[in-house]
Amino acid sequence: IEERDWSSDVCSSDLLFSSVFLLRDDHRAFLERLRARFACWSDNETQVGDLFVDVLPVLEQHYAPYLETYASASAAYHFIYAHNAATRALVDDFERAQYAINKLNVPSFLVMPVQRLPRYVMLLNDLHKYTVQRHPDRPVLARVCQEL
């Protein structure tokens, strides 16, 4: 890590936040589609599996770069925090404000996208498990579970 010039704001912010804004936008769009589906919910007819089928390629496209750079980004964050007083002050201010809301620090935020995919796997497996055999969404959910 010492060999790389972490003092460059562009270099460090690109590494630390690669794809994070795309992921945020992907999840916001997905949430809106879920809300629309739930607004006209029918237990015997409404499906959600197709929403996951549609979003999986997009998420894969944006998660892959984030996951590939996560270890380097985490190491860079710790290096920058330790060696850059201005960054450390900014992070400390942010974390003080966040502590009152959710007690999360910057590394906790940075790991969230890494933790999201296993949560999707668990959610979809449970949706499939608890969807009755005759429901039209069951085969779609089975397919999504296999694709994950």
XYZ file of N, CA and C in Angstrom:
444
model
N 0.824 -1.193 0.000
C 0.000 0.000 0.000
C 0.866 1.254 0.000
N 1.976 1.259 0.731
C 2.821 2.448 0.803
C 3.361 2.855 -0.565
N 3.461 1.917 -1.505
C 4.000 2.211 -2.824
C 3.072 3.096 -3.639
N 1.795 3.086 -3.360
C 0.831 3.872 -4.120
C 0.655 5.240 -3.474
N 0.422 6.269 -4.272
C 0.228 7.618 -3.754
C -1.232 7.796 -3.357
N -1.526 7.542 -2.073
C -2.895 7.634 -1.577
C -3.291 9.072 -1.265
N -2.377 10.009 -1.487
C -2.707 11.399 -1.175
C -3.637 12.012 -2.210
N -3.714 11.424 -3.375
C -4.581 11.948 -4.426
C -6.042 11.699 -4.071
N -6.816 12.771 -3.953
C -8.235 12.624 -3.628
C -8.973 11.829 -4.681
N -8.623 12.048 -5.962
C -9.296 11.339 -7.048
C -8.997 9.852 -6.956
N -7.733 9.507 -6.771
C -7.326 8.099 -6.682
C -8.045 7.412 -5.533
N -8.022 8.012 -4.357
C -8.604 7.360 -3.187
C -10.122 7.330 -3.249
N -10.769 8.396 -3.701
C -12.229 8.384 -3.745
C -12.736 7.416 -4.809
N -12.037 7.309 -5.928
C -12.443 6.333 -6.944
C -12.347 4.920 -6.399
N -11.297 4.622 -5.670
C -11.130 3.286 -5.109
C -12.143 3.032 -4.007
N -12.292 3.984 -3.098
C -13.181 3.790 -1.952
C -14.651 3.722 -2.346
N -15.031 4.465 -3.354
C -16.454 4.563 -3.667
C -16.803 4.050 -5.056
N -15.961 3.198 -5.618
C -16.250 2.662 -6.943
C -17.596 1.945 -6.925
N -18.431 2.297 -7.816
C -19.742 1.667 -8.024
C -20.760 1.942 -6.924
N -20.387 2.579 -5.831
C -21.325 2.714 -4.726
C -22.545 3.556 -5.114
N -22.352 4.575 -5.918
C -23.490 5.408 -6.314
C -24.373 4.679 -7.326
N -23.759 3.879 -8.178
C -24.547 3.049 -9.093
C -25.366 2.030 -8.305
N -24.755 1.421 -7.306
C -25.469 0.449 -6.470
C -26.635 1.117 -5.747
N -26.390 2.301 -5.224
C -27.466 3.039 -4.546
C -28.625 3.285 -5.510
N -28.309 3.733 -6.704
C -29.353 4.012 -7.690
C -30.085 2.743 -8.110
N -29.339 1.645 -8.261
C -29.960 0.354 -8.594
C -30.961 -0.050 -7.521
N -30.569 0.084 -6.271
C -31.442 -0.323 -5.164
C -32.649 0.596 -5.022
N -32.457 1.869 -5.278
C -33.604 2.789 -5.233
C -34.625 2.436 -6.312
N -34.140 2.161 -7.511
C -35.048 1.795 -8.600
C -35.763 0.478 -8.291
N -35.030 -0.471 -7.746
C -35.616 -1.762 -7.376
C -36.671 -1.576 -6.286
N -36.376 -0.742 -5.303
C -37.334 -0.472 -4.229
C -38.620 0.133 -4.781
N -38.497 1.049 -5.730
C -39.690 1.649 -6.330
C -40.530 0.607 -7.059
N -39.876 -0.311 -7.743
C -40.616 -1.374 -8.440
C -41.305 -2.292 -7.434
N -40.617 -2.598 -6.321
C -41.241 -3.409 -5.272
C -42.446 -2.692 -4.665
N -42.299 -1.415 -4.390
C -43.410 -0.644 -3.811
C -44.619 -0.643 -4.742
N -44.371 -0.472 -6.021
C -45.477 -0.487 -6.988
C -46.168 -1.845 -6.995
N -45.387 -2.894 -6.917
C -45.949 -4.250 -6.915
C -46.768 -4.488 -5.643
N -46.248 -4.036 -4.507
C -46.960 -4.231 -3.239
C -48.217 -3.375 -3.144
N -48.248 -2.270 -3.863
C -49.411 -1.387 -3.831
C -50.659 -2.070 -4.393
N -50.462 -3.035 -5.282
C -51.614 -3.759 -5.853
C -51.479 -5.256 -5.576
N -51.089 -5.596 -4.382
C -50.796 -6.972 -3.987
C -52.038 -7.850 -3.970
N -51.876 -9.058 -4.477
C -52.888 -10.114 -4.379
C -52.154 -11.386 -3.985
N -52.529 -11.980 -2.867
C -51.805 -13.145 -2.344
C -51.669 -14.282 -3.342
N -52.661 -14.478 -4.167
C -52.661 -15.630 -5.060
C -52.102 -15.344 -6.450
N -51.867 -14.082 -6.765
C -51.456 -13.755 -8.126
C -50.182 -12.923 -8.236
N -49.960 -12.013 -7.303
C -48.831 -11.093 -7.423
C -47.511 -11.835 -7.319
N -46.607 -11.460 -8.215
C -45.288 -12.089 -8.249
C -44.203 -11.046 -8.015
N -43.108 -11.481 -7.420
C -41.944 -10.608 -7.241
C -40.693 -11.221 -7.851
N -40.739 -12.489 -8.156
C -39.573 -13.166 -8.720
C -39.070 -12.520 -9.985
N -39.999 -12.048 -10.828
C -39.595 -11.414 -12.080
C -38.809 -10.126 -11.847
N -39.104 -9.434 -10.743
C -38.342 -8.230 -10.419
C -36.880 -8.574 -10.133
N -36.677 -9.688 -9.439
C -35.315 -10.142 -9.161
C -34.629 -10.620 -10.433
N -35.379 -11.280 -11.305
C -34.811 -11.720 -12.585
C -34.300 -10.504 -13.357
N -35.080 -9.435 -13.356
C -34.699 -8.222 -14.092
C -33.501 -7.513 -13.467
N -33.426 -7.499 -12.144
C -32.393 -6.706 -11.470
C -31.066 -7.451 -11.318
N -31.067 -8.771 -11.366
C -29.824 -9.522 -11.146
C -28.688 -9.145 -12.099
N -28.928 -9.052 -13.397
C -27.815 -8.667 -14.285
C -27.261 -7.275 -13.980
N -28.140 -6.352 -13.627
C -27.713 -4.995 -13.305
C -26.881 -4.995 -12.025
N -27.372 -5.703 -11.018
C -26.625 -5.768 -9.758
C -25.276 -6.440 -9.958
N -25.263 -7.497 -10.729
C -23.997 -8.187 -10.986
C -23.000 -7.254 -11.665
N -23.487 -6.474 -12.614
C -22.632 -5.539 -13.341
C -22.017 -4.501 -12.401
N -22.766 -4.056 -11.407
C -22.279 -3.010 -10.522
C -21.644 -3.549 -9.243
N -22.042 -4.736 -8.800
C -21.426 -5.312 -7.607
C -20.035 -5.864 -7.889
N -19.841 -6.440 -9.049
C -18.555 -7.081 -9.350
C -17.374 -6.136 -9.158
N -17.400 -4.933 -9.724
C -16.253 -4.040 -9.509
C -16.067 -3.657 -8.039
N -17.176 -3.469 -7.332
C -17.069 -3.099 -5.918
C -16.438 -4.232 -5.124
N -16.906 -5.449 -5.360
C -16.373 -6.596 -4.627
C -14.910 -6.848 -4.971
N -14.560 -6.613 -6.226
C -13.169 -6.829 -6.648
C -12.209 -5.849 -5.995
N -12.681 -4.644 -5.700
C -11.795 -3.631 -5.128
C -11.991 -3.431 -3.628
N -12.904 -4.181 -3.015
C -13.218 -3.941 -1.605
C -11.995 -4.076 -0.691
N -11.224 -5.133 -0.823
C -10.070 -5.333 0.065
C -9.067 -4.192 -0.088
N -8.794 -3.801 -1.325
C -7.876 -2.685 -1.563
C -8.458 -1.381 -1.027
N -9.743 -1.189 -1.224
C -10.388 0.033 -0.747
C -10.353 0.112 0.771
N -10.585 -1.001 1.419
C -10.540 -1.028 2.878
C -9.142 -0.709 3.387
N -8.143 -1.306 2.783
C -6.758 -1.033 3.175
C -6.412 0.434 2.903
N -6.862 0.945 1.769
C -6.596 2.352 1.428
C -7.268 3.277 2.429
N -8.493 2.968 2.802
C -9.200 3.793 3.784
C -8.392 3.876 5.080
N -7.964 2.746 5.591
C -7.226 2.729 6.858
C -5.894 3.472 6.731
N -5.237 3.331 5.605
C -3.976 4.039 5.375
C -4.221 5.544 5.318
N -5.213 5.957 4.533
C -5.516 7.381 4.392
C -5.936 7.971 5.728
N -6.780 7.254 6.454
C -7.234 7.732 7.765
C -6.054 7.940 8.710
N -5.113 7.025 8.677
C -3.959 7.118 9.573
C -2.974 8.210 9.172
N -2.893 8.542 7.888
C -1.840 9.421 7.404
C -2.311 10.782 6.878
N -3.600 11.039 6.855
C -4.098 12.298 6.303
C -4.995 12.962 7.346
N -4.479 14.012 7.971
C -5.190 14.673 9.063
C -6.522 15.273 8.613
N -6.559 15.854 7.416
C -7.804 16.459 6.928
C -8.880 15.393 6.723
N -8.475 14.281 6.138
C -9.429 13.183 5.945
C -9.887 12.635 7.285
N -8.949 12.465 8.198
C -9.279 11.933 9.527
C -10.294 12.846 10.221
N -10.105 14.168 10.141
C -11.034 15.113 10.767
C -12.414 15.018 10.122
N -12.458 14.923 8.799
C -13.728 14.790 8.086
C -14.449 13.508 8.486
N -13.707 12.408 8.509
C -14.289 11.115 8.884
C -14.774 11.150 10.330
N -13.984 11.723 11.211
C -14.378 11.786 12.624
C -15.660 12.592 12.804
N -15.770 13.719 12.083
C -17.003 14.515 12.142
C -18.192 13.710 11.634
N -18.005 13.038 10.520
C -19.074 12.209 9.944
C -19.491 11.121 10.929
N -18.517 10.448 11.511
C -18.832 9.341 12.423
C -19.506 9.831 13.701
N -19.129 11.010 14.194
C -19.812 11.569 15.372
C -21.282 11.808 15.054
N -21.554 12.358 13.880
C -22.940 12.607 13.472
C -23.689 11.290 13.280
N -23.040 10.313 12.679
C -23.683 9.019 12.439
C -23.931 8.251 13.727
N -23.076 8.419 14.693
C -23.216 7.674 15.945
C -24.564 7.956 16.600
N -25.038 9.185 16.484
C -26.332 9.543 17.056
C -27.490 8.881 16.313
N -27.271 8.544 15.050
C -28.341 7.984 14.219
C -28.316 6.458 14.228
N -27.175 5.868 13.853
C -27.145 4.411 13.681
C -25.865 3.748 14.176
N -24.982 4.518 14.784
C -23.753 3.981 15.374
C -22.843 3.265 14.372
N -22.902 3.675 13.113
C -22.060 3.056 12.089
C -20.896 3.974 11.727
N -19.732 3.377 11.573
C -18.568 4.130 11.123
C -18.366 3.907 9.626
N -17.364 4.572 9.048
C -17.140 4.475 7.602
C -16.869 3.040 7.155
N -15.995 2.275 7.830
C -15.810 0.880 7.397
C -17.110 0.068 7.409
N -18.002 0.370 8.340
C -19.299 -0.326 8.372
C -20.123 -0.014 7.134
N -20.068 1.227 6.684
C -20.774 1.598 5.463
C -20.129 0.952 4.238
N -18.805 0.916 4.222
C -18.108 0.364 3.063
C -18.342 -1.131 2.891
N -18.583 -1.850 3.988
C -18.795 -3.299 3.898
C -20.249 -3.645 3.546
N -21.147 -2.710 3.659
C -22.566 -3.012 3.397
C -22.826 -3.644 2.033
N -22.254 -3.138 0.943
C -22.494 -3.806 -0.340
C -21.976 -5.245 -0.378
N -20.914 -5.522 0.351
C -20.372 -6.885 0.412
C -21.365 -7.803 1.122
N -22.022 -7.283 2.138
C -22.983 -8.073 2.919
C -24.340 -8.211 2.237
N -24.636 -7.353 1.305
C -25.959 -7.330 0.674
C -26.253 -8.589 -0.131
N -25.311 -9.070 -0.900
C -25.567 -10.234 -1.760
C -25.947 -11.480 -0.976
N -25.225 -11.841 0.098
C -25.675 -13.001 0.877
C -27.080 -12.813 1.456
N -27.421 -11.574 1.770
C -28.773 -11.315 2.283
C -29.824 -11.560 1.205
N -29.508 -11.186 -0.030
C -30.428 -11.482 -1.126
C -30.597 -12.982 -1.305
N -29.528 -13.714 -1.211
C -29.603 -15.173 -1.344
C -30.524 -15.745 -0.270
N -30.327 -15.325 0.974
C -31.171 -15.825 2.072
C -32.627 -15.422 1.868
N -32.866 -14.185 1.470
C -34.229 -13.708 1.244
C -34.920 -14.522 0.157
N -34.244 -14.713 -0.962
C -34.859 -15.443 -2.074
C -35.076 -16.909 -1.733
N -34.150 -17.515 -1.015
C -34.356 -18.900 -0.582
C -35.569 -19.007 0.330
N -35.734 -18.050 1.228
C -36.904 -18.059 2.111
C -38.195 -17.790 1.339
N -38.145 -16.849 0.404
C -39.334 -16.591 -0.411
C -39.764 -17.856 -1.157
N -38.799 -18.538 -1.730
C -39.100 -19.776 -2.442
C -39.630 -20.836 -1.482
N -38.963 -20.993 -0.367
C -39.337 -22.017 0.622
C -40.775 -21.824 1.114
N -41.183 -20.576 1.336
C -42.493 -20.319 1.923
C -43.569 -19.948 0.897
N -43.245 -20.013 -0.368
C -44.247 -19.784 -1.415
C -44.921 -21.111 -1.719
N -46.233 -21.128 -1.680
C -46.976 -22.371 -1.887
C -46.710 -22.928 -3.283
N -46.788 -24.245 -3.409
C -46.457 -24.934 -4.661
C -47.237 -24.411 -5.856
N -48.483 -24.083 -5.673
C -49.346 -23.702 -6.797
C -49.239 -22.220 -7.181
N -48.489 -21.438 -6.421
C -48.381 -20.001 -6.716
C -47.561 -19.798 -7.995
N -47.994 -18.900 -8.874
C -47.285 -18.697 -10.146
C -45.851 -18.161 -9.976
N -45.522 -17.627 -8.830
C -44.177 -17.086 -8.607
C -43.160 -18.162 -8.220
N -43.632 -19.311 -7.790
C -42.716 -20.345 -7.279
C -41.661 -20.796 -8.299
N -42.018 -21.092 -9.551
C -40.972 -21.498 -10.500
C -39.981 -20.372 -10.818
N -40.473 -19.149 -10.813
C -39.590 -18.012 -11.074
C -38.609 -17.852 -9.916
N -39.101 -17.971 -8.703
C -38.231 -17.869 -7.529
C -37.210 -19.007 -7.517
N -37.623 -20.187 -7.924
C -36.678 -21.319 -7.999
C -35.569 -21.010 -8.983
N -35.920 -20.431 -10.121
C -34.923 -20.070 -11.130
C -33.955 -19.003 -10.601
N -34.503 -18.002 -9.931
C -33.665 -16.933 -9.379
C -32.708 -17.500 -8.330
N -33.199 -18.404 -7.498
C -32.341 -19.014 -6.470
C -31.201 -19.787 -7.112
N -31.462 -20.458 -8.202
C -30.396 -21.195 -8.898
C -29.393 -20.255 -9.540
N -29.875 -19.124 -10.065
C -28.982 -18.188 -10.724
C -28.056 -17.477 -9.743
N -28.518 -17.306 -8.516
C -27.675 -16.661 -7.511
C -26.574 -17.618 -7.092
